[in-house]
Coordinates of C-alpha atoms and ligand atoms in Angstrom, one line a residue:
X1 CA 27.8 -26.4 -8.0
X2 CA 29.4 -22.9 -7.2
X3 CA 27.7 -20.1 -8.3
X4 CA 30.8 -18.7 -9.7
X5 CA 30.4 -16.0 -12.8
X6 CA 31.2 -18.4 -15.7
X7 CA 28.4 -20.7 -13.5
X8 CA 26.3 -18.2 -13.2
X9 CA 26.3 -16.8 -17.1
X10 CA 25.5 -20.5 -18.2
X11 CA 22.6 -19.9 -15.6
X12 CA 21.8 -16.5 -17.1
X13 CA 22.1 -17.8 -20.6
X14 CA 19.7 -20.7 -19.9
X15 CA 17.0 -18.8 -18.0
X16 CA 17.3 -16.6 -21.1
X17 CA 16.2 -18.8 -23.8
X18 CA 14.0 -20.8 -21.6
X19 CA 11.7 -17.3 -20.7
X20 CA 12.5 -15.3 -24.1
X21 CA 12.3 -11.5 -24.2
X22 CA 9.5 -11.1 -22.4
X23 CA 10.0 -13.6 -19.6
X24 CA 13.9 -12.3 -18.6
X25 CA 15.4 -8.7 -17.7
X26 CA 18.9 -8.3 -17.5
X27 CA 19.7 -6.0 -14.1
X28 CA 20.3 -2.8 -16.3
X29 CA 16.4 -3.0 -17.0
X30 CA 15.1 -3.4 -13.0
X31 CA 16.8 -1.0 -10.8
X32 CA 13.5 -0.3 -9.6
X33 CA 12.8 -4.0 -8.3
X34 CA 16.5 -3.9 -6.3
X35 CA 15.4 -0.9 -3.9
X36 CA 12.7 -1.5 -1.8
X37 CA 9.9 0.7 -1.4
X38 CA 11.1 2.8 1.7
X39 CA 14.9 2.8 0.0
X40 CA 16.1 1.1 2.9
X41 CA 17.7 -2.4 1.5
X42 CA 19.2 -2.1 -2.1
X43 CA 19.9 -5.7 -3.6
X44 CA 21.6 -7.2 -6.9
X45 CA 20.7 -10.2 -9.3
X46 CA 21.9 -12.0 -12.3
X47 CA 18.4 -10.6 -13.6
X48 CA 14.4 -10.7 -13.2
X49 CA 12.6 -14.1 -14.1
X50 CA 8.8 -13.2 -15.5
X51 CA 7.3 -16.0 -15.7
X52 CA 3.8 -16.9 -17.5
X53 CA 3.0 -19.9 -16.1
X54 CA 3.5 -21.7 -12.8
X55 CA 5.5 -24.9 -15.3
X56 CA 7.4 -21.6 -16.5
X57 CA 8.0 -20.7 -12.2
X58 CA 8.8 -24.4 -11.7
X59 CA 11.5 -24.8 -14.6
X60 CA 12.8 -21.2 -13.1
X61 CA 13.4 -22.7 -9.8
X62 CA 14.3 -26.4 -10.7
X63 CA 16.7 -24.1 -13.2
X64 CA 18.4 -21.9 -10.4
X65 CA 18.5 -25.0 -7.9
X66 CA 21.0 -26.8 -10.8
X67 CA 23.3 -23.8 -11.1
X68 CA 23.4 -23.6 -7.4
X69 CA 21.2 -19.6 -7.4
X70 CA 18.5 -18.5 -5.3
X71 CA 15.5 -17.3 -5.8
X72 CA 14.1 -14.3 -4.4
X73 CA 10.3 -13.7 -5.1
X74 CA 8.3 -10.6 -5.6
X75 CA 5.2 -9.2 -6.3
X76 CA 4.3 -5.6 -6.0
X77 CA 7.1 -4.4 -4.1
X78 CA 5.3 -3.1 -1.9
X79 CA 6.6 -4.9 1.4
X80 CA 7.4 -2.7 4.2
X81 CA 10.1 -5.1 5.9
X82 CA 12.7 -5.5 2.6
X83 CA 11.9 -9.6 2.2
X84 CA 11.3 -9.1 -1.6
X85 CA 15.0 -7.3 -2.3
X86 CA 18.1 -10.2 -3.5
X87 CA 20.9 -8.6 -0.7
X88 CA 23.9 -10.7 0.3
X89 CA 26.6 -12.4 -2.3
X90 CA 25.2 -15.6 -3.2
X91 CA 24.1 -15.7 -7.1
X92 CA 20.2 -14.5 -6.7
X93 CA 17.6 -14.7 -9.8
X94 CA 15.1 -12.5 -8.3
X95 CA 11.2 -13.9 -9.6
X96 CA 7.8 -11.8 -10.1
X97 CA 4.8 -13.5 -11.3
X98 CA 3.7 -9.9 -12.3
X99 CA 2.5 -11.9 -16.0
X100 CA 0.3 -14.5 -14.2
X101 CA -2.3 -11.9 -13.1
X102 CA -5.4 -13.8 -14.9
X103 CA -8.7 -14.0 -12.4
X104 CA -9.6 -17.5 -13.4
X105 CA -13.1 -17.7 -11.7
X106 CA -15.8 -15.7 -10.1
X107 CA -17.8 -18.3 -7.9
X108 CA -20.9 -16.8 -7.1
X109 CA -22.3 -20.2 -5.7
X110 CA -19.2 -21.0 -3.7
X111 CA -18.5 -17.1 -3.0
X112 CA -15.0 -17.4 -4.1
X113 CA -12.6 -15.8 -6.4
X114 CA -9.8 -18.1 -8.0
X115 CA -6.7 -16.1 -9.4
X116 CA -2.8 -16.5 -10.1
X117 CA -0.5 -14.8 -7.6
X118 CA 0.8 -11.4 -9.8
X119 CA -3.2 -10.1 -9.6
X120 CA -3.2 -6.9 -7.5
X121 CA -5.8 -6.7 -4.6
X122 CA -7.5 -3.9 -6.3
X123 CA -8.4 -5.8 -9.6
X124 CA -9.7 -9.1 -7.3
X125 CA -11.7 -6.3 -5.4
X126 CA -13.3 -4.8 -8.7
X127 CA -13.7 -8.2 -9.9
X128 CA -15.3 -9.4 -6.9
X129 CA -17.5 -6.1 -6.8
X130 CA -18.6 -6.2 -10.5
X131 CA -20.1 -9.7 -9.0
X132 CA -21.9 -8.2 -6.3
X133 CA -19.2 -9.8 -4.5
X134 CA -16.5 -8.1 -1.6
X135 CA -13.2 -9.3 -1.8
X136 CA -12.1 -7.8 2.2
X137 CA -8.7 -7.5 2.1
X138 CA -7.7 -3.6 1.6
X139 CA -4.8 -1.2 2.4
X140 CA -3.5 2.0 0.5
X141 CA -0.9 -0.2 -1.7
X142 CA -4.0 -2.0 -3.5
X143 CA -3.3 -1.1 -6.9
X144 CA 0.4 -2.3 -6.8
X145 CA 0.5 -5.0 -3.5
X146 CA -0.6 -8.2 -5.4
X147 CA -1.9 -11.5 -4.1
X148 CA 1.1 -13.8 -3.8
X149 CA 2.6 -11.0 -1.5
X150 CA -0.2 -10.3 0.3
X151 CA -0.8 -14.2 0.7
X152 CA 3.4 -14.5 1.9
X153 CA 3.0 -11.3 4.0
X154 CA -0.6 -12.2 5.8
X155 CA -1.3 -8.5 4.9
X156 CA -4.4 -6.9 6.6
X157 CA -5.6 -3.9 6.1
X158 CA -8.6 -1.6 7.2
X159 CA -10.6 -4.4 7.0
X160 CA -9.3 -6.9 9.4
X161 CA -11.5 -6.0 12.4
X162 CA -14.6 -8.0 10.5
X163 CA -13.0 -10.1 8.0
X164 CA -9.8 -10.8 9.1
X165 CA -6.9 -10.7 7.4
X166 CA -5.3 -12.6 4.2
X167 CA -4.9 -15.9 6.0
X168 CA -8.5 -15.9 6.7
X169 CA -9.6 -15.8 3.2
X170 CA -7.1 -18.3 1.8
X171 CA -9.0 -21.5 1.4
X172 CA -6.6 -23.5 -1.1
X173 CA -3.2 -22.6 -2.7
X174 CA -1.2 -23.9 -5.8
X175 CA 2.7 -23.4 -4.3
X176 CA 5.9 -24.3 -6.5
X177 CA 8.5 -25.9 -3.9
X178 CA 11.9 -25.4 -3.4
X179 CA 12.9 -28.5 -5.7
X180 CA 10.7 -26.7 -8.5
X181 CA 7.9 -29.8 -7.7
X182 CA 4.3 -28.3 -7.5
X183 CA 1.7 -28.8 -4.9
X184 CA -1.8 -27.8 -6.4
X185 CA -4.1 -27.5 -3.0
X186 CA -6.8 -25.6 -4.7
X187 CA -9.1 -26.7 -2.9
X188 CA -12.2 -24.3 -1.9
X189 CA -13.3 -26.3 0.9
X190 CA -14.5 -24.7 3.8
X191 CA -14.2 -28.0 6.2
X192 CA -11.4 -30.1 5.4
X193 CA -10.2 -32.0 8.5
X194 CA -8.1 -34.5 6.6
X195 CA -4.5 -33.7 7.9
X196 CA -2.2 -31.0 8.3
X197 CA -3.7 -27.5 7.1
X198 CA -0.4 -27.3 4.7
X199 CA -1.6 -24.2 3.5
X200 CA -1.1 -22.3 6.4
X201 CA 2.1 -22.8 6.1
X202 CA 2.5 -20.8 3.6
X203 CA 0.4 -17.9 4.3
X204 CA 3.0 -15.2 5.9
X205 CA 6.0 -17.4 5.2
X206 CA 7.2 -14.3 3.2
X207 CA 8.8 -16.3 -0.2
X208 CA 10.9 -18.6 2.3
X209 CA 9.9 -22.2 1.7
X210 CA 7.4 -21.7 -1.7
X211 CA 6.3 -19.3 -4.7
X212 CA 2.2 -18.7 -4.0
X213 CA 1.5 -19.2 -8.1
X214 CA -2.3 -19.1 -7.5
X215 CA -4.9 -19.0 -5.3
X216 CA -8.8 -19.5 -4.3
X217 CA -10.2 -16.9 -1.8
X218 CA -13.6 -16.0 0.3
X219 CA -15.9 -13.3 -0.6
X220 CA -18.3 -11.9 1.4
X221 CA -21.7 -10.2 0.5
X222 CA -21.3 -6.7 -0.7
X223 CA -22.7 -4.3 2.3
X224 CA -25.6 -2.9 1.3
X225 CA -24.8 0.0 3.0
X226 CA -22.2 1.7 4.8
X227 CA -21.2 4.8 6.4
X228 CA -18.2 6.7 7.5
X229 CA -17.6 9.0 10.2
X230 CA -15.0 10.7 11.5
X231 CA -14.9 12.2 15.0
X232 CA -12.2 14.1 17.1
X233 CA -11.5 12.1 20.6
X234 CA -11.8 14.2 23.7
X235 CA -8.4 12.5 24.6
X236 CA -6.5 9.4 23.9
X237 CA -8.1 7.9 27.0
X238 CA -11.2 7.4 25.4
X239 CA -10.5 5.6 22.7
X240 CA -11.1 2.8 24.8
X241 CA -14.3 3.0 25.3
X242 CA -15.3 4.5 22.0
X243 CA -14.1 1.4 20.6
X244 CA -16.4 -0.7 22.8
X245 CA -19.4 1.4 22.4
X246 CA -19.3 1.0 18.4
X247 CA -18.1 -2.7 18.8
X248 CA -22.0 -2.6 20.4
X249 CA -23.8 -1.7 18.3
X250 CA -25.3 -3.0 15.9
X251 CA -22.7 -6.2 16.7
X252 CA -20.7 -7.0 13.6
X253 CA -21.5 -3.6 11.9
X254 CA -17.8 -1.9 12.6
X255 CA -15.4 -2.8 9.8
X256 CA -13.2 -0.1 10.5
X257 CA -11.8 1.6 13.4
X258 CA -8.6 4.0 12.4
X259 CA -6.8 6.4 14.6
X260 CA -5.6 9.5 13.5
X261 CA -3.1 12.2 14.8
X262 CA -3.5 15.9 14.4
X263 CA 0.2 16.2 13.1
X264 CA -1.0 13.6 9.8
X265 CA -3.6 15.5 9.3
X266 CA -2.2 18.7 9.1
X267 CA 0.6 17.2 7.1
X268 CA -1.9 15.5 4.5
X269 CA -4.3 18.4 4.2
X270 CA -1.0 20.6 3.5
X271 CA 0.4 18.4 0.8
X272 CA -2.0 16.9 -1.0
X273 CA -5.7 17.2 -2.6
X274 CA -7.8 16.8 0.7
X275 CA -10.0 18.8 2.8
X276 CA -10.0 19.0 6.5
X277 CA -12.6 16.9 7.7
X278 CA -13.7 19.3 10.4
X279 CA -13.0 22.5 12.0
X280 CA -12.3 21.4 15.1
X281 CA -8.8 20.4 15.9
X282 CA -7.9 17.6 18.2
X283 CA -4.7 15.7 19.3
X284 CA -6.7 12.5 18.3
X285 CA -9.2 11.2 15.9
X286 CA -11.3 8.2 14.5
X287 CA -11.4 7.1 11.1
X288 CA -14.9 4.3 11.5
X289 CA -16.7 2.8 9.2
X290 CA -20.1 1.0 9.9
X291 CA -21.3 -1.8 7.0
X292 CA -24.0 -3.9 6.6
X293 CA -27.9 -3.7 6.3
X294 CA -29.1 0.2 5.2
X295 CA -29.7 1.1 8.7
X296 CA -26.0 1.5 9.6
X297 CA -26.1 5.2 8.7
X298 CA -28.5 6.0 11.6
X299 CA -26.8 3.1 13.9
X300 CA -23.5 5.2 13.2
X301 CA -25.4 9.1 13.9
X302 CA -27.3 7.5 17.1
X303 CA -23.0 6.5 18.1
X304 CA -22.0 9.7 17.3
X305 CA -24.7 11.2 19.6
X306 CA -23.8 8.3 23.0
X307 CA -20.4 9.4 22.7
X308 CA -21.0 13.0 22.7
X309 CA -23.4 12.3 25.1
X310 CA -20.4 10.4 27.0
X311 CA -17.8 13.0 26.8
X312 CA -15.9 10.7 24.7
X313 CA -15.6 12.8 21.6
X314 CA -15.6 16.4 21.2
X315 CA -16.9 16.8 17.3
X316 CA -17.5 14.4 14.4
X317 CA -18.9 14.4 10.4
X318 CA -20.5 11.1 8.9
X319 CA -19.9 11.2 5.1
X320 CA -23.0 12.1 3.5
X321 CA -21.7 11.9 0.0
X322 CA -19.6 9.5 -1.9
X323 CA -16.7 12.0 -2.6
X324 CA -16.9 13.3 0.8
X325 CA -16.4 9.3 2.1
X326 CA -13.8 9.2 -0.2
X327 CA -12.1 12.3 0.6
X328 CA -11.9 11.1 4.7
X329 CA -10.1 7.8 3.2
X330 CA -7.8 9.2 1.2
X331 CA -6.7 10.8 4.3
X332 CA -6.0 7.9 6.3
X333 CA -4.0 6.1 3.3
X334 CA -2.0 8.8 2.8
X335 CA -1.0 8.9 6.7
X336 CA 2.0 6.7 6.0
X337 CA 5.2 8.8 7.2
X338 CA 6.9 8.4 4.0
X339 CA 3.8 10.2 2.2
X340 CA 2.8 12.6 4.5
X341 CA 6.0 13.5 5.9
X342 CA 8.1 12.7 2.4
X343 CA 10.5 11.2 4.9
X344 CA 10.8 7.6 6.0
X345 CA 12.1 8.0 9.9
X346 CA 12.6 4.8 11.7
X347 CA 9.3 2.8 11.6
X348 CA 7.7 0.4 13.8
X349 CA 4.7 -2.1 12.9
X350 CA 3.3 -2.8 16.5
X351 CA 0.6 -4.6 18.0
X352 CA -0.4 -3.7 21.3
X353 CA -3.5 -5.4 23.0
X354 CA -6.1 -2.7 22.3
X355 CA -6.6 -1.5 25.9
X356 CA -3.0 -0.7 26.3
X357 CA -2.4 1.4 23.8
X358 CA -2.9 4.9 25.3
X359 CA -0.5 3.1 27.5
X360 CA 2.0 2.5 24.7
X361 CA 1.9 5.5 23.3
X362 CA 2.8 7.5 26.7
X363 CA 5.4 5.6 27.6
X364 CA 7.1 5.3 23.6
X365 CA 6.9 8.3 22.9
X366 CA 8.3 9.5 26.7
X367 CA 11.3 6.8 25.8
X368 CA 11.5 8.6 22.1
X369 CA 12.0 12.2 23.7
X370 CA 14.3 11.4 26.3
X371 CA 17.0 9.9 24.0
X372 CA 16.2 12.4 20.9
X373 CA 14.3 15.6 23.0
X374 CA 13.5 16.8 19.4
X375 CA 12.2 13.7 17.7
X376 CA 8.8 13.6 16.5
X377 CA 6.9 10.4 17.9
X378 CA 4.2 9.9 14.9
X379 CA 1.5 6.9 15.7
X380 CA -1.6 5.9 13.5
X381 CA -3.4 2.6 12.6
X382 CA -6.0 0.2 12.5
X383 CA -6.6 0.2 16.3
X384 CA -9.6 -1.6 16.5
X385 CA -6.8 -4.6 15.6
X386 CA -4.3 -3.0 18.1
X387 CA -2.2 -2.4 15.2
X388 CA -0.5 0.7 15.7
X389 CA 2.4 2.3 12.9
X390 CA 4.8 4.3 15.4
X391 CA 7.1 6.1 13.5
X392 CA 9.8 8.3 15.2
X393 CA 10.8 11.5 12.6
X394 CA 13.2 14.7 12.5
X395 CA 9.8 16.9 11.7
X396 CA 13.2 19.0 10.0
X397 CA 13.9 15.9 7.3
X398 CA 17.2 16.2 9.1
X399 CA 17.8 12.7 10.0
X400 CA 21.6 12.4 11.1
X401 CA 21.3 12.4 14.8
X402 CA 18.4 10.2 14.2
X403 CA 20.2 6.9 12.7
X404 CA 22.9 7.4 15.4
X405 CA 20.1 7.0 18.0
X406 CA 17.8 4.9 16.0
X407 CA 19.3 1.3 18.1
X408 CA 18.5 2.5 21.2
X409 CA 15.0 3.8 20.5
X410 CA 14.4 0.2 18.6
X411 CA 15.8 -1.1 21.9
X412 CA 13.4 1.3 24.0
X413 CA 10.4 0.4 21.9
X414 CA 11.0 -3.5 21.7
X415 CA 10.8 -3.5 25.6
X416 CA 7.8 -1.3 26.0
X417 CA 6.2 -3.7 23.4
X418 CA 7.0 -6.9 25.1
X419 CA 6.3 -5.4 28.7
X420 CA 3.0 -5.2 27.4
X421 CA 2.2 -8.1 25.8
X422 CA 2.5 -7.1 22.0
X423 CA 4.1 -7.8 18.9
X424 CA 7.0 -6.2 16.7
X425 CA 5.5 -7.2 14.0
X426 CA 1.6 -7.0 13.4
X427 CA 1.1 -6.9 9.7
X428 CA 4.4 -6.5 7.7
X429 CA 6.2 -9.1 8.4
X430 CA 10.0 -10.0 9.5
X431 CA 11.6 -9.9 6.3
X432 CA 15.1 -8.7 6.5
X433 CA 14.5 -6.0 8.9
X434 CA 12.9 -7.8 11.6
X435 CA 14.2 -11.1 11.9
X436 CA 17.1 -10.6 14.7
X437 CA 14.8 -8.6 16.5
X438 CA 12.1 -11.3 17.1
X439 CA 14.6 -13.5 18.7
X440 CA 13.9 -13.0 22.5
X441 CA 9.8 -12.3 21.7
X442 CA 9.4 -15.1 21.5
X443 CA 10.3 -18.9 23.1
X444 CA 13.2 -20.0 21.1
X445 CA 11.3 -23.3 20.2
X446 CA 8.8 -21.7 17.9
X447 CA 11.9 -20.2 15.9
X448 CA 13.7 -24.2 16.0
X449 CA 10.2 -25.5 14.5
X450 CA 10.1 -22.7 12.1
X451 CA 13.7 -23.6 11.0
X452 CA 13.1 -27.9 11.2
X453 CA 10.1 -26.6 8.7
X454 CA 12.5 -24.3 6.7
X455 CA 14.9 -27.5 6.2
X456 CA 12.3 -29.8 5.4
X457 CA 10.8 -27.9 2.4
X458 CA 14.3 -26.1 1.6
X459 CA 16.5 -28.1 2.9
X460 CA 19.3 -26.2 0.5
X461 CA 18.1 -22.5 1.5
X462 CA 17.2 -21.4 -1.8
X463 CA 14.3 -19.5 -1.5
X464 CA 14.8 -16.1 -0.2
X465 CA 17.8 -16.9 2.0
X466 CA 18.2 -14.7 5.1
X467 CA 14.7 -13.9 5.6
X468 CA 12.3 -13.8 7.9
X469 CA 13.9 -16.6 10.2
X470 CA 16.4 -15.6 12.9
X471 CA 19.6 -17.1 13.1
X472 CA 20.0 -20.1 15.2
X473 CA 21.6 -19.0 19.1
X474 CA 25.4 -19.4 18.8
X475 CA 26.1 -23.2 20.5
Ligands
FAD1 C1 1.3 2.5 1.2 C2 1.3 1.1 1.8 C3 0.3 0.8 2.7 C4 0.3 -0.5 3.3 N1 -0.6 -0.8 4.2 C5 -0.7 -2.0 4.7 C6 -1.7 -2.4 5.6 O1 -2.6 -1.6 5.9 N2 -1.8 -3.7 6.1 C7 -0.8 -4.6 5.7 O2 -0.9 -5.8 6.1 N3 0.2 -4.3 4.9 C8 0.3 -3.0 4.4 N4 1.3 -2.7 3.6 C9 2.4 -3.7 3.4 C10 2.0 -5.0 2.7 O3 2.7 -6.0 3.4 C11 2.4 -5.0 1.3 O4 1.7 -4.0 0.6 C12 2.0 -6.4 0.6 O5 1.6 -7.4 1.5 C13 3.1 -6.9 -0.2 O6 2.6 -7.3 -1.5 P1 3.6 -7.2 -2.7 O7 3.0 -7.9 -3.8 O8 4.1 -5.8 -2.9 O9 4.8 -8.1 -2.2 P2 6.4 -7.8 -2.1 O10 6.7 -6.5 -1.4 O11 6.9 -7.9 -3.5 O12 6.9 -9.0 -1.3 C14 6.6 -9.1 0.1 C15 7.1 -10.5 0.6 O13 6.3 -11.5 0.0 C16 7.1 -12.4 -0.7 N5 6.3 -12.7 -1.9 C17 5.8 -11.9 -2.9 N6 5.1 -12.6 -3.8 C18 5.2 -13.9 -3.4 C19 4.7 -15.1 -4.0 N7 4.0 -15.1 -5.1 N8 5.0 -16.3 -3.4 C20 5.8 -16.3 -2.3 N9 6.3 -15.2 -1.7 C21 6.0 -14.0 -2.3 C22 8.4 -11.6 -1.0 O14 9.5 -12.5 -1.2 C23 8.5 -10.8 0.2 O15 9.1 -11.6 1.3 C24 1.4 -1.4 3.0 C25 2.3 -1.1 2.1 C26 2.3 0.2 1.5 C27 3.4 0.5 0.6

């Protein structure tokens, strides 16, 4: 069936009375879900599907898949790489389970925490806390990111380096198909050996071949304790072997290791509520956290004094207060360029194996200045994963000259990044942005299995088409 415009009021019409007033918004009412959060894709669609249930998301789809529409899905809209914005011509309904937000159960037996896919992180982490319970995932979009994107993303977070990331807490999935048929895996076994893990396949498939409707996830004892330092590096060469020294000790106590430019945090400091951690001023410095049993505070001081000791840092204050804790982390999640420089540059999502990164960093930002001499080369993240945010700015705002250059920076950076064994993509995903640019990182049989798996579960492409998956080569 074409998805002509008499086709695709019938569809309109139908959705309409199936969802009722609260369960469909026409387009006037959602320009803010057809612009993503950076501003860089802006989509259309014949209007926003709220579902309540996942038989509501199922009659959605089965719906769309008669009148020949797609389905885009989004949560929070809070992605980074533009998967959850309808762009291109066919006839798109775009879906949000933003009304199935319901925590179902807080296991304290099983330690796990059973919710529908519109819940944001930061309610399943208050949940899971007012049950002496920690959900792990975290990252500054926590009170808009929910769990069905986090779940289709893999998202991370400061948190990664002990608990992994989303796909490690996942341990069973309810998933509405293409064809609008439901598969309820909710299972919350730990072992289950009995055929293909299906749910993996779902976790970081970004909306392409299922809608996540719910969900049961790990938790993990609440620390008892935990502290939080932060501590200027004597240079970026050190990191290295700061990171190795607080991986030591005591083992499994780091659950955060963040690096930190001078230019964020004079930018931060200057634009928002938050104190300068220190008076000494470095190039570089570490965001760590140290969790666990109530002698992490003077495992973390004793750190602080080896690496002094070492030469490897220069200064450093461990939060003795919880507003001073507080203070240092709203620092690193306002870091992002778009908040601390109000601009959004030309960002990169990298992961580096986490002894090359001084490496990377040299030789980006030595690429960056010889094809833009004035460009800003702007790096943080959650290095302890490798995971570096490299963002290349007009400091000025000014960014003409930079979206003429931008290709061959990407082109710079993609080959420094591959030279050294790292990733384009650590933590945001492929989405729209990303997906021509993978082709080449990796051997073009992974992408023809992803695509024979794509077929098999949506074999009509109707679930957000044109993303995540390269195009096949031209034959
Ligand atoms: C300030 C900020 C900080 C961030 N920090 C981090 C970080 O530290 N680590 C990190 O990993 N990420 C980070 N992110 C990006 C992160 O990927 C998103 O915040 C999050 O994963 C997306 O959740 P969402 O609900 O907003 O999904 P959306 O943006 O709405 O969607 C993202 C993708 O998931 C799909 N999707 C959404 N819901 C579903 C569902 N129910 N079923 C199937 N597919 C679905 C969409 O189609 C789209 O492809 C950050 C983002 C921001 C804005």
């Amino acid at each position: 069936m074409s998805g002509g415009s008499d086709t695709s009021r019938e569809l309109v019409s139908e959705l309409a009375a199936l969802l009722g007033p609260e369960g469909w918004l026409p387009p006037d009412d959602i320009a803010d879900r057809l612009v993503d959060f950076r501003g860089v894709f802006t989509g259309s669609a014949l209007g926003l599907a709220r579902p309540a249930s996942t038989d509501e998301v199922s009659v959605v789809v089965r719906t769309c898949a008669a009148y020949g529409a797609s389905v885009v899905t989004q949560g929070g809209n809070t992605g980074l790489s533009g998967g959850a914005i309808p762009v291109g011509d066919r006839p798109t309904v775009l879906l949000t389970p933003s009304r199935m937000n319901a925590i179902e159960e807080v296991n304290t037996a099983r330690s796990t925490i059973t919710a529908q896919a519109g819940v944001t992180i930061q309610a399943l982490q208050e949940a899971a806390a007012s049950a002496d319970r920690l959900f792990a995932p975290d990252w500054g979009a926590r009170g808009t990111a929910t769990l069905g994107g986090g779940i289709a993303t893999n998202a991370g977070g400061i948190n990664v380096l002990r608990y992994g990331s989303m796909r490690e807490q996942v341990l069973g999935l309810e998933v509405v198909l293409a064809d609008g048929r439901v598969w309820d895996g909710l299972r919350a076994l730990p072992k289950d050996n009995s055929g293909f893990d299906l749910k993996q396949l779902f976790i970081a498939s970004e909306g392409t071949i299922g809608i996540v409707t719910r969900a049961v996830l790990r938790l993990h004892p609440l620390p008892s304790a935990h502290r939080t330092a932060f501590v200027a590096l004597r240079s970026l060469g050190d990191l290295d072997a700061l990171f190795a020294l607080a991986r030591a000790r005591p083992p499994g106590a780091l659950s955060a290791f963040e690096l930190i430019p001078e230019t964020g945090v004079r930018q931060v400091v200057d634009r928002f509520d938050i104190v300068r951690p220190m008076s000494t001023v470095a190039d570089w410095y570490v965001l760590l956290r140290f969790s666990g049993e109530p002698g992490v505070g003077d495992a973390l001081i004793d750190l602080l004094a080896t690496a002094s000791d070492d030469g490897l840092i220069v200064d450093g204050v461990v939060a003795d207060s919880t507003p001073h804790e507080d203070n240092l982390w709203l620092l690193r999640d306002e870091l992002t360029a778009t908040r601390s420089f109000g601009g959004f540059g030309v960002k990169y999502d990298l992961a580096i194996p986490p002894d090359r990164i001084e490496r990377f960093l040299t030789l980006a930002s030595a690429a960056v200045a010889e094809i833009l001499a004035d460009a800003l080369s702007y790096a943080f993240g959650h290095v302890g994963d490798g995971n570096i945010h490299f963002t290349v700015l007009r400091p000025d705002g000014d960014d003409r000259d930079l979206e003429r250059v931008a290709p061959d920076i990407t082109a710079a950076i993609d080959r420094i990044v591959w030279d050294l064994g790292g990733t384009i993509s650590a933590e945001h995903g492929l989405g729209r942005e990303l997906r021509s640019r993978i082709v080449g990182q990796k051997p073009e049989i992974e992408f023809e299995l992803m695509r024979t798996i794509k077929a098999a579960l949506d074999p009509d492409d109707r679930l957000n088409p044109d993303v995540m998956l390269p195009d096949p080569p031209a034959r």
